[in-house]
mmCIF file of C-alpha atoms in Angstrom:
data_model
loop_
_atom_site.group_PDB
_atom_site.id
_atom_site.type_symbol
_atom_site.label_atom_id
_atom_site.label_comp_id
_atom_site.label_asym_id
_atom_site.label_seq_id
_atom_site.Cartn_x
_atom_site.Cartn_y
_atom_site.Cartn_z
ATOM 1 C CA UNK A 1386 -107.539 -66.424 32.464
ATOM 2 C CA UNK A 1387 -106.322 -66.882 36.035
ATOM 3 C CA UNK A 1388 -108.315 -65.977 39.131
ATOM 4 C CA UNK A 1389 -106.299 -65.551 42.322
ATOM 5 C CA UNK A 1390 -108.089 -65.921 45.663
ATOM 6 C CA UNK A 1391 -106.866 -64.195 48.820
ATOM 7 C CA UNK A 1392 -107.815 -67.276 50.871
ATOM 8 C CA UNK A 1393 -107.821 -70.992 49.958
ATOM 9 C CA UNK A 1394 -110.902 -72.174 48.077
ATOM 10 C CA UNK A 1395 -112.359 -75.685 48.255
ATOM 11 C CA UNK A 1396 -114.622 -75.460 45.178
ATOM 12 C CA UNK A 1397 -115.421 -73.125 42.297
ATOM 13 C CA UNK A 1398 -118.331 -73.160 39.823
ATOM 14 C CA UNK A 1399 -118.102 -71.258 36.534
ATOM 15 C CA UNK A 1400 -121.301 -70.625 34.583
ATOM 16 C CA UNK A 1401 -120.300 -70.760 30.911
ATOM 17 C CA UNK A 1402 -122.400 -69.688 27.934
ATOM 18 C CA UNK A 1403 -122.088 -70.762 24.303
ATOM 19 C CA UNK A 1404 -119.602 -73.650 24.213
ATOM 20 C CA UNK A 1405 -120.357 -74.646 20.630
ATOM 21 C CA UNK A 1406 -118.957 -76.564 17.666
ATOM 22 C CA UNK A 1407 -119.338 -76.247 13.912
ATOM 23 C CA UNK A 1408 -117.091 -78.670 12.083
ATOM 24 C CA UNK A 1409 -118.702 -78.568 8.620
ATOM 25 C CA UNK A 1410 -119.970 -75.829 6.324
ATOM 26 C CA UNK A 1411 -123.728 -76.323 6.766
ATOM 27 C CA UNK A 1412 -125.721 -73.111 7.101
ATOM 28 C CA UNK A 1413 -122.631 -71.260 8.332
ATOM 29 C CA UNK A 1414 -120.344 -71.630 5.320
ATOM 30 C CA UNK A 1415 -117.560 -69.909 7.226
ATOM 31 C CA UNK A 1416 -117.929 -72.111 10.269
ATOM 32 C CA UNK A 1417 -115.290 -74.661 11.280
ATOM 33 C CA UNK A 1418 -114.542 -74.078 14.890
ATOM 34 C CA UNK A 1419 -114.757 -75.848 18.197
ATOM 35 C CA UNK A 1420 -114.837 -74.027 21.535
ATOM 36 C CA UNK A 1421 -112.615 -75.920 23.996
ATOM 37 C CA UNK A 1422 -112.439 -75.230 27.740
ATOM 38 C CA UNK A 1423 -110.043 -76.586 30.391
ATOM 39 C CA UNK A 1424 -109.296 -75.868 34.048
ATOM 40 C CA UNK A 1425 -106.052 -76.429 35.926
ATOM 41 C CA UNK A 1426 -108.062 -78.396 38.532
ATOM 42 C CA UNK A 1427 -110.026 -81.642 38.092
ATOM 43 C CA UNK A 1428 -113.501 -80.662 36.877
ATOM 44 C CA UNK A 1429 -117.041 -81.811 36.180
ATOM 45 C CA UNK A 1430 -119.527 -80.326 33.703
ATOM 46 C CA UNK A 1431 -123.311 -80.056 33.993
ATOM 47 C CA UNK A 1432 -126.039 -78.326 31.989
ATOM 48 C CA UNK A 1433 -126.501 -78.682 28.233
ATOM 49 C CA UNK A 1434 -124.567 -81.881 27.548
ATOM 50 C CA UNK A 1435 -125.661 -82.541 23.947
ATOM 51 C CA UNK A 1436 -122.679 -83.988 22.030
ATOM 52 C CA UNK A 1437 -120.342 -83.441 24.995
ATOM 53 C CA UNK A 1438 -116.996 -85.218 24.766
ATOM 54 C CA UNK A 1439 -117.018 -85.923 28.535
ATOM 55 C CA UNK A 1440 -118.716 -84.990 31.781
ATOM 56 C CA UNK A 1441 -115.528 -84.976 33.891
ATOM 57 C CA UNK A 1442 -111.883 -84.282 33.286
ATOM 58 C CA UNK A 1443 -108.533 -84.129 34.999
ATOM 59 C CA UNK A 1444 -106.613 -80.882 35.308
ATOM 60 C CA UNK A 1445 -105.768 -79.634 31.821
ATOM 61 C CA UNK A 1446 -108.231 -81.877 29.953
ATOM 62 C CA UNK A 1447 -110.582 -80.095 27.562
ATOM 63 C CA UNK A 1448 -114.374 -80.092 27.357
ATOM 64 C CA UNK A 1449 -115.819 -79.668 23.853
ATOM 65 C CA UNK A 1450 -118.735 -80.748 21.685
ATOM 66 C CA UNK A 1451 -118.148 -83.789 19.471
ATOM 67 C CA UNK A 1452 -120.803 -82.936 16.875
ATOM 68 C CA UNK A 1453 -122.153 -79.800 15.275
ATOM 69 C CA UNK A 1454 -124.216 -77.615 17.570
ATOM 70 C CA UNK A 1455 -127.788 -77.122 16.338
ATOM 71 C CA UNK A 1456 -128.380 -74.149 14.058
ATOM 72 C CA UNK A 1457 -131.304 -72.830 16.118
ATOM 73 C CA UNK A 1458 -129.096 -70.203 17.778
ATOM 74 C CA UNK A 1459 -129.591 -71.800 21.178
ATOM 75 C CA UNK A 1460 -127.715 -70.090 23.995
ATOM 76 C CA UNK A 1461 -125.867 -73.085 25.463
ATOM 77 C CA UNK A 1462 -125.449 -73.005 29.241
ATOM 78 C CA UNK A 1463 -123.043 -75.170 31.236
ATOM 79 C CA UNK A 1464 -121.544 -75.088 34.704
ATOM 80 C CA UNK A 1465 -117.943 -76.246 35.030
ATOM 81 C CA UNK A 1466 -117.088 -77.124 38.642
ATOM 82 C CA UNK A 1467 -113.842 -78.047 40.315
ATOM 83 C CA UNK A 1468 -113.886 -81.468 41.989
ATOM 84 C CA UNK A 1469 -110.423 -81.769 43.529
ATOM 85 C CA UNK A 1470 -109.784 -82.762 47.120
ATOM 86 C CA UNK A 1471 -107.181 -80.100 47.934
ATOM 87 C CA UNK A 1472 -107.867 -76.398 48.513
ATOM 88 C CA UNK A 1473 -106.392 -73.991 45.949
ATOM 89 C CA UNK A 1474 -105.581 -70.276 45.810
ATOM 90 C CA UNK A 1475 -105.762 -69.769 42.050
ATOM 91 C CA UNK A 1476 -107.803 -71.183 39.192
ATOM 92 C CA UNK A 1477 -106.841 -70.992 35.521
ATOM 93 C CA UNK A 1478 -109.393 -71.402 32.734
ATOM 94 C CA UNK A 1479 -107.927 -72.066 29.282
ATOM 95 C CA UNK A 1480 -109.963 -71.392 26.148
ATOM 96 C CA UNK A 1481 -109.025 -72.455 22.647
ATOM 97 C CA UNK A 1482 -110.717 -72.809 19.288
ATOM 98 C CA UNK A 1483 -108.328 -74.851 17.138
ATOM 99 C CA UNK A 1484 -109.709 -74.149 13.671
ATOM 100 C CA UNK A 1485 -106.444 -75.188 11.987
ATOM 101 C CA UNK A 1486 -107.167 -78.752 13.082
ATOM 102 C CA UNK A 1487 -109.724 -78.940 10.292
ATOM 103 C CA UNK A 1488 -107.152 -78.167 7.612
ATOM 104 C CA UNK A 1489 -108.216 -74.635 6.709
ATOM 105 C CA UNK A 1490 -107.269 -71.962 9.225
ATOM 106 C CA UNK A 1491 -108.694 -69.254 6.959
ATOM 107 C CA UNK A 1492 -112.251 -70.630 7.253
ATOM 108 C CA UNK A 1493 -112.763 -70.248 10.965
ATOM 109 C CA UNK A 1494 -115.808 -68.641 12.535
ATOM 110 C CA UNK A 1495 -115.926 -66.237 15.433
ATOM 111 C CA UNK A 1496 -114.931 -68.076 18.579
ATOM 112 C CA UNK A 1497 -115.955 -67.020 22.053
ATOM 113 C CA UNK A 1498 -117.659 -68.011 25.274
ATOM 114 C CA UNK A 1499 -119.101 -65.875 28.052
ATOM 115 C CA UNK A 1500 -118.765 -66.370 31.802
ATOM 116 C CA UNK A 1501 -122.038 -65.606 33.563
ATOM 117 C CA UNK A 1502 -121.141 -66.231 37.206
ATOM 118 C CA UNK A 1503 -118.231 -67.495 39.259
ATOM 119 C CA UNK A 1504 -119.200 -68.992 42.625
ATOM 120 C CA UNK A 1505 -116.708 -70.362 45.123
ATOM 121 C CA UNK A 1506 -116.516 -71.844 48.611
ATOM 122 C CA UNK A 1507 -113.764 -70.864 51.018
ATOM 123 C CA UNK A 1508 -111.833 -73.810 52.412
#
């Protein structure tokens, strides 16, 4: 998804819901997915950081969980923020859920995230 701004932006914050991971069968026998998120700008992540693979990344690097998300149906909430020094006029968020990585592409769960808010500062 690409957002184009009519004026240069110095920072953007995206409120993201439900970045989860289920790598084993467990209670969800059809689970085996990992939500992965990247921006085309350097980023930082705050919020629910349980089993996070990193708190910051360069442009194009993915954020994901490194262990199974709890089965208590928690609504995960994170904010992914740009942290680059240069203003930008577009921002691309890339989502993937590479179930085939686990060797069985037919046993993937439903993959999705939701974007609650997008806040930005004009440069």
